[in-house]
């Protein structure tokens, strides 16, 4: 949550903190896409930047630019 709070003041960023989350990279990307679609922050074809850390609690060590609607690929 502290990271989401810091990112809240960054232009163009809509950070979301989630409680339960998948333990794999593809699952996290699918969760991010579903949340962006639910909140109407993204639509099919939009680029979505997902950052997270694996293993959980390790800090941010992964970044993925994902095209919404590509099925997590």
JSON list of N, CA, C and O in Angstrom, two decimals, residues 30-67:
[
{"chain": "A", "resi": 30, "resn": "UNK", "atom": "N", "xyz": [-3.16, -10.91, -15.72]},
{"chain": "A", "resi": 30, "resn": "UNK", "atom": "CA", "xyz": [-4.60, -11.10, -15.92]},
{"chain": "A", "resi": 30, "resn": "UNK", "atom": "C", "xyz": [-5.41, -10.32, -14.88]},
{"chain": "A", "resi": 30, "resn": "UNK", "atom": "O", "xyz": [-6.43, -9.70, -15.20]},
{"chain": "A", "resi": 31, "resn": "UNK", "atom": "N", "xyz": [-4.97, -10.34, -13.62]},
{"chain": "A", "resi": 31, "resn": "UNK", "atom": "CA", "xyz": [-5.65, -9.60, -12.57]},
{"chain": "A", "resi": 31, "resn": "UNK", "atom": "C", "xyz": [-5.60, -8.10, -12.84]},
{"chain": "A", "resi": 31, "resn": "UNK", "atom": "O", "xyz": [-6.60, -7.40, -12.70]},
{"chain": "A", "resi": 32, "resn": "UNK", "atom": "N", "xyz": [-4.45, -7.59, -13.26]},
{"chain": "A", "resi": 32, "resn": "UNK", "atom": "CA", "xyz": [-4.31, -6.17, -13.57]},
{"chain": "A", "resi": 32, "resn": "UNK", "atom": "C", "xyz": [-5.22, -5.78, -14.72]},
{"chain": "A", "resi": 32, "resn": "UNK", "atom": "O", "xyz": [-5.89, -4.74, -14.68]},
{"chain": "A", "resi": 33, "resn": "UNK", "atom": "N", "xyz": [-5.28, -6.62, -15.74]},
{"chain": "A", "resi": 33, "resn": "UNK", "atom": "CA", "xyz": [-6.16, -6.34, -16.88]},
{"chain": "A", "resi": 33, "resn": "UNK", "atom": "C", "xyz": [-7.62, -6.32, -16.45]},
{"chain": "A", "resi": 33, "resn": "UNK", "atom": "O", "xyz": [-8.37, -5.39, -16.81]},
{"chain": "A", "resi": 34, "resn": "UNK", "atom": "N", "xyz": [-8.03, -7.30, -15.67]},
{"chain": "A", "resi": 34, "resn": "UNK", "atom": "CA", "xyz": [-9.42, -7.36, -15.20]},
{"chain": "A", "resi": 34, "resn": "UNK", "atom": "C", "xyz": [-9.78, -6.13, -14.37]},
{"chain": "A", "resi": 34, "resn": "UNK", "atom": "O", "xyz": [-10.87, -5.56, -14.52]},
{"chain": "A", "resi": 35, "resn": "UNK", "atom": "N", "xyz": [-8.87, -5.69, -13.50]},
{"chain": "A", "resi": 35, "resn": "UNK", "atom": "CA", "xyz": [-9.12, -4.51, -12.66]},
{"chain": "A", "resi": 35, "resn": "UNK", "atom": "C", "xyz": [-9.20, -3.25, -13.52]},
{"chain": "A", "resi": 35, "resn": "UNK", "atom": "O", "xyz": [-10.06, -2.40, -13.30]},
{"chain": "A", "resi": 36, "resn": "UNK", "atom": "N", "xyz": [-8.33, -3.12, -14.51]},
{"chain": "A", "resi": 36, "resn": "UNK", "atom": "CA", "xyz": [-8.34, -1.95, -15.38]},
{"chain": "A", "resi": 36, "resn": "UNK", "atom": "C", "xyz": [-9.64, -1.89, -16.19]},
{"chain": "A", "resi": 36, "resn": "UNK", "atom": "O", "xyz": [-10.22, -0.82, -16.37]},
{"chain": "A", "resi": 37, "resn": "UNK", "atom": "N", "xyz": [-10.10, -3.04, -16.67]},
{"chain": "A", "resi": 37, "resn": "UNK", "atom": "CA", "xyz": [-11.35, -3.08, -17.42]},
{"chain": "A", "resi": 37, "resn": "UNK", "atom": "C", "xyz": [-12.54, -2.77, -16.50]},
{"chain": "A", "resi": 37, "resn": "UNK", "atom": "O", "xyz": [-13.43, -2.00, -16.87]},
{"chain": "A", "resi": 38, "resn": "UNK", "atom": "N", "xyz": [-12.54, -3.35, -15.29]},
{"chain": "A", "resi": 38, "resn": "UNK", "atom": "CA", "xyz": [-13.63, -3.14, -14.34]},
{"chain": "A", "resi": 38, "resn": "UNK", "atom": "C", "xyz": [-13.75, -1.66, -13.98]},
{"chain": "A", "resi": 38, "resn": "UNK", "atom": "O", "xyz": [-14.86, -1.11, -13.91]},
{"chain": "A", "resi": 39, "resn": "UNK", "atom": "N", "xyz": [-12.61, -1.01, -13.77]},
{"chain": "A", "resi": 39, "resn": "UNK", "atom": "CA", "xyz": [-12.60, 0.40, -13.37]},
{"chain": "A", "resi": 39, "resn": "UNK", "atom": "C", "xyz": [-12.71, 1.34, -14.58]},
{"chain": "A", "resi": 39, "resn": "UNK", "atom": "O", "xyz": [-12.66, 2.55, -14.40]},
{"chain": "A", "resi": 40, "resn": "UNK", "atom": "N", "xyz": [-12.86, 0.78, -15.75]},
{"chain": "A", "resi": 40, "resn": "UNK", "atom": "CA", "xyz": [-12.95, 1.55, -17.00]},
{"chain": "A", "resi": 40, "resn": "UNK", "atom": "C", "xyz": [-11.74, 2.46, -17.21]},
{"chain": "A", "resi": 40, "resn": "UNK", "atom": "O", "xyz": [-11.85, 3.58, -17.69]},
{"chain": "A", "resi": 41, "resn": "UNK", "atom": "N", "xyz": [-10.59, 1.95, -16.82]},
{"chain": "A", "resi": 41, "resn": "UNK", "atom": "CA", "xyz": [-9.33, 2.65, -17.03]},
{"chain": "A", "resi": 41, "resn": "UNK", "atom": "C", "xyz": [-8.67, 2.23, -18.34]},
{"chain": "A", "resi": 41, "resn": "UNK", "atom": "O", "xyz": [-7.73, 2.88, -18.79]},
{"chain": "A", "resi": 42, "resn": "UNK", "atom": "N", "xyz": [-9.14, 1.12, -18.90]},
{"chain": "A", "resi": 42, "resn": "UNK", "atom": "CA", "xyz": [-8.57, 0.60, -20.13]},
{"chain": "A", "resi": 42, "resn": "UNK", "atom": "C", "xyz": [-9.66, -0.07, -20.95]},
{"chain": "A", "resi": 42, "resn": "UNK", "atom": "O", "xyz": [-10.69, -0.47, -20.41]},
{"chain": "A", "resi": 43, "resn": "UNK", "atom": "N", "xyz": [-9.39, -0.18, -22.24]},
{"chain": "A", "resi": 43, "resn": "UNK", "atom": "CA", "xyz": [-10.29, -0.88, -23.17]},
{"chain": "A", "resi": 43, "resn": "UNK", "atom": "C", "xyz": [-9.44, -1.80, -24.04]},
{"chain": "A", "resi": 43, "resn": "UNK", "atom": "O", "xyz": [-8.20, -1.68, -24.06]},
{"chain": "A", "resi": 44, "resn": "UNK", "atom": "N", "xyz": [-10.09, -2.69, -24.77]},
{"chain": "A", "resi": 44, "resn": "UNK", "atom": "CA", "xyz": [-9.38, -3.62, -25.64]},
{"chain": "A", "resi": 44, "resn": "UNK", "atom": "C", "xyz": [-8.45, -2.86, -26.57]},
{"chain": "A", "resi": 44, "resn": "UNK", "atom": "O", "xyz": [-8.81, -1.83, -27.14]},
{"chain": "A", "resi": 45, "resn": "UNK", "atom": "N", "xyz": [-7.22, -3.33, -26.67]},
{"chain": "A", "resi": 45, "resn": "UNK", "atom": "CA", "xyz": [-6.23, -2.70, -27.53]},
{"chain": "A", "resi": 45, "resn": "UNK", "atom": "C", "xyz": [-5.33, -1.70, -26.83]},
{"chain": "A", "resi": 45, "resn": "UNK", "atom": "O", "xyz": [-4.28, -1.33, -27.36]},
{"chain": "A", "resi": 46, "resn": "UNK", "atom": "N", "xyz": [-5.71, -1.24, -25.63]},
{"chain": "A", "resi": 46, "resn": "UNK", "atom": "CA", "xyz": [-4.89, -0.28, -24.88]},
{"chain": "A", "resi": 46, "resn": "UNK", "atom": "C", "xyz": [-3.64, -0.97, -24.35]},
{"chain": "A", "resi": 46, "resn": "UNK", "atom": "O", "xyz": [-3.62, -2.17, -24.10]},
{"chain": "A", "resi": 47, "resn": "UNK", "atom": "N", "xyz": [-2.60, -0.18, -24.13]},
{"chain": "A", "resi": 47, "resn": "UNK", "atom": "CA", "xyz": [-1.39, -0.67, -23.48]},
{"chain": "A", "resi": 47, "resn": "UNK", "atom": "C", "xyz": [-1.55, -0.52, -21.97]},
{"chain": "A", "resi": 47, "resn": "UNK", "atom": "O", "xyz": [-2.04, 0.50, -21.49]},
{"chain": "A", "resi": 48, "resn": "UNK", "atom": "N", "xyz": [-1.15, -1.55, -21.24]},
{"chain": "A", "resi": 48, "resn": "UNK", "atom": "CA", "xyz": [-1.25, -1.55, -19.78]},
{"chain": "A", "resi": 48, "resn": "UNK", "atom": "C", "xyz": [0.14, -1.90, -19.25]},
{"chain": "A", "resi": 48, "resn": "UNK", "atom": "O", "xyz": [0.73, -2.90, -19.66]},
{"chain": "A", "resi": 49, "resn": "UNK", "atom": "N", "xyz": [0.67, -1.07, -18.36]},
{"chain": "A", "resi": 49, "resn": "UNK", "atom": "CA", "xyz": [1.98, -1.33, -17.77]},
{"chain": "A", "resi": 49, "resn": "UNK", "atom": "C", "xyz": [1.75, -1.93, -16.39]},
{"chain": "A", "resi": 49, "resn": "UNK", "atom": "O", "xyz": [1.10, -1.33, -15.54]},
{"chain": "A", "resi": 50, "resn": "UNK", "atom": "N", "xyz": [2.29, -3.12, -16.19]},
{"chain": "A", "resi": 50, "resn": "UNK", "atom": "CA", "xyz": [2.11, -3.85, -14.93]},
{"chain": "A", "resi": 50, "resn": "UNK", "atom": "C", "xyz": [3.48, -4.01, -14.28]},
{"chain": "A", "resi": 50, "resn": "UNK", "atom": "O", "xyz": [4.41, -4.50, -14.91]},
{"chain": "A", "resi": 51, "resn": "UNK", "atom": "N", "xyz": [3.60, -3.56, -13.03]},
{"chain": "A", "resi": 51, "resn": "UNK", "atom": "CA", "xyz": [4.83, -3.78, -12.27]},
{"chain": "A", "resi": 51, "resn": "UNK", "atom": "C", "xyz": [4.47, -4.56, -11.01]},
{"chain": "A", "resi": 51, "resn": "UNK", "atom": "O", "xyz": [3.40, -4.39, -10.45]},
{"chain": "A", "resi": 52, "resn": "UNK", "atom": "N", "xyz": [5.36, -5.42, -10.60]},
{"chain": "A", "resi": 52, "resn": "UNK", "atom": "CA", "xyz": [5.15, -6.18, -9.35]},
{"chain": "A", "resi": 52, "resn": "UNK", "atom": "C", "xyz": [6.44, -6.86, -8.97]},
{"chain": "A", "resi": 52, "resn": "UNK", "atom": "O", "xyz": [7.44, -6.76, -9.68]},
{"chain": "A", "resi": 53, "resn": "UNK", "atom": "N", "xyz": [6.41, -7.55, -7.87]},
{"chain": "A", "resi": 53, "resn": "UNK", "atom": "CA", "xyz": [7.59, -8.27, -7.40]},
{"chain": "A", "resi": 53, "resn": "UNK", "atom": "C", "xyz": [7.29, -9.74, -7.17]},
{"chain": "A", "resi": 53, "resn": "UNK", "atom": "O", "xyz": [6.25, -10.09, -6.65]},
{"chain": "A", "resi": 54, "resn": "UNK", "atom": "N", "xyz": [8.19, -10.59, -7.62]},
{"chain": "A", "resi": 54, "resn": "UNK", "atom": "CA", "xyz": [8.13, -12.02, -7.35]},
{"chain": "A", "resi": 54, "resn": "UNK", "atom": "C", "xyz": [9.49, -12.44, -6.83]},
{"chain": "A", "resi": 54, "resn": "UNK", "atom": "O", "xyz": [10.50, -12.08, -7.42]},
{"chain": "A", "resi": 55, "resn": "UNK", "atom": "N", "xyz": [9.55, -13.20, -5.76]},
{"chain": "A", "resi": 55, "resn": "UNK", "atom": "CA", "xyz": [8.41, -13.62, -4.94]},
{"chain": "A", "resi": 55, "resn": "UNK", "atom": "C", "xyz": [7.79, -12.42, -4.22]},
{"chain": "A", "resi": 55, "resn": "UNK", "atom": "O", "xyz": [8.42, -11.38, -4.07]},
{"chain": "A", "resi": 56, "resn": "UNK", "atom": "N", "xyz": [6.55, -12.61, -3.80]},
{"chain": "A", "resi": 56, "resn": "UNK", "atom": "CA", "xyz": [5.81, -11.54, -3.13]},
{"chain": "A", "resi": 56, "resn": "UNK", "atom": "C", "xyz": [6.64, -11.00, -1.97]},
{"chain": "A", "resi": 56, "resn": "UNK", "atom": "O", "xyz": [7.28, -11.75, -1.24]},
{"chain": "A", "resi": 57, "resn": "UNK", "atom": "N", "xyz": [6.64, -9.68, -1.83]},
{"chain": "A", "resi": 57, "resn": "UNK", "atom": "CA", "xyz": [7.38, -9.05, -0.76]},
{"chain": "A", "resi": 57, "resn": "UNK", "atom": "C", "xyz": [8.83, -8.75, -1.09]},
{"chain": "A", "resi": 57, "resn": "UNK", "atom": "O", "xyz": [9.57, -8.22, -0.27]},
{"chain": "A", "resi": 58, "resn": "UNK", "atom": "N", "xyz": [9.24, -9.10, -2.32]},
{"chain": "A", "resi": 58, "resn": "UNK", "atom": "CA", "xyz": [10.65, -8.91, -2.69]},
{"chain": "A", "resi": 58, "resn": "UNK", "atom": "C", "xyz": [10.94, -7.53, -3.26]},
{"chain": "A", "resi": 58, "resn": "UNK", "atom": "O", "xyz": [12.06, -7.22, -3.60]},
{"chain": "A", "resi": 59, "resn": "UNK", "atom": "N", "xyz": [9.91, -6.70, -3.37]},
{"chain": "A", "resi": 59, "resn": "UNK", "atom": "CA", "xyz": [10.08, -5.40, -4.01]},
{"chain": "A", "resi": 59, "resn": "UNK", "atom": "C", "xyz": [9.75, -5.54, -5.49]},
{"chain": "A", "resi": 59, "resn": "UNK", "atom": "O", "xyz": [9.53, -6.64, -5.99]},
{"chain": "A", "resi": 60, "resn": "UNK", "atom": "N", "xyz": [9.72, -4.44, -6.19]},
{"chain": "A", "resi": 60, "resn": "UNK", "atom": "CA", "xyz": [9.37, -4.46, -7.60]},
{"chain": "A", "resi": 60, "resn": "UNK", "atom": "C", "xyz": [10.56, -4.93, -8.41]},
{"chain": "A", "resi": 60, "resn": "UNK", "atom": "O", "xyz": [11.60, -4.28, -8.42]},
{"chain": "A", "resi": 61, "resn": "UNK", "atom": "N", "xyz": [10.41, -6.07, -9.08]},
{"chain": "A", "resi": 61, "resn": "UNK", "atom": "CA", "xyz": [11.50, -6.58, -9.90]},
{"chain": "A", "resi": 61, "resn": "UNK", "atom": "C", "xyz": [11.02, -7.05, -11.28]},
{"chain": "A", "resi": 61, "resn": "UNK", "atom": "O", "xyz": [11.79, -7.64, -12.02]},
{"chain": "A", "resi": 62, "resn": "UNK", "atom": "N", "xyz": [9.75, -6.79, -11.58]},
{"chain": "A", "resi": 62, "resn": "UNK", "atom": "CA", "xyz": [9.22, -7.17, -12.90]},
{"chain": "A", "resi": 62, "resn": "UNK", "atom": "C", "xyz": [8.38, -6.03, -13.47]},
{"chain": "A", "resi": 62, "resn": "UNK", "atom": "O", "xyz": [7.66, -5.34, -12.74]},
{"chain": "A", "resi": 63, "resn": "UNK", "atom": "N", "xyz": [8.48, -5.84, -14.77]},
{"chain": "A", "resi": 63, "resn": "UNK", "atom": "CA", "xyz": [7.68, -4.85, -15.47]},
{"chain": "A", "resi": 63, "resn": "UNK", "atom": "C", "xyz": [7.22, -5.48, -16.78]},
{"chain": "A", "resi": 63, "resn": "UNK", "atom": "O", "xyz": [8.00, -6.14, -17.45]},
{"chain": "A", "resi": 64, "resn": "UNK", "atom": "N", "xyz": [5.95, -5.30, -17.10]},
{"chain": "A", "resi": 64, "resn": "UNK", "atom": "CA", "xyz": [5.41, -5.86, -18.35]},
{"chain": "A", "resi": 64, "resn": "UNK", "atom": "C", "xyz": [4.53, -4.83, -19.02]},
{"chain": "A", "resi": 64, "resn": "UNK", "atom": "O", "xyz": [3.68, -4.22, -18.37]},
{"chain": "A", "resi": 65, "resn": "UNK", "atom": "N", "xyz": [4.73, -4.60, -20.30]},
{"chain": "A", "resi": 65, "resn": "UNK", "atom": "CA", "xyz": [3.82, -3.78, -21.09]},
{"chain": "A", "resi": 65, "resn": "UNK", "atom": "C", "xyz": [2.93, -4.77, -21.83]},
{"chain": "A", "resi": 65, "resn": "UNK", "atom": "O", "xyz": [3.40, -5.57, -22.63]},
{"chain": "A", "resi": 66, "resn": "UNK", "atom": "N", "xyz": [1.64, -4.72, -21.51]},
{"chain": "A", "resi": 66, "resn": "UNK", "atom": "CA", "xyz": [0.66, -5.70, -21.96]},
{"chain": "A", "resi": 66, "resn": "UNK", "atom": "C", "xyz": [-0.42, -5.02, -22.79]},
{"chain": "A", "resi": 66, "resn": "UNK", "atom": "O", "xyz": [-0.90, -3.95, -22.43]},
{"chain": "A", "resi": 67, "resn": "UNK", "atom": "N", "xyz": [-0.80, -5.62, -23.89]},
{"chain": "A", "resi": 67, "resn": "UNK", "atom": "CA", "xyz": [-1.89, -5.11, -24.73]},
{"chain": "A", "resi": 67, "resn": "UNK", "atom": "C", "xyz": [-3.18, -5.73, -24.21]},
{"chain": "A", "resi": 67, "resn": "UNK", "atom": "O", "xyz": [-3.32, -6.95, -24.19]}
]
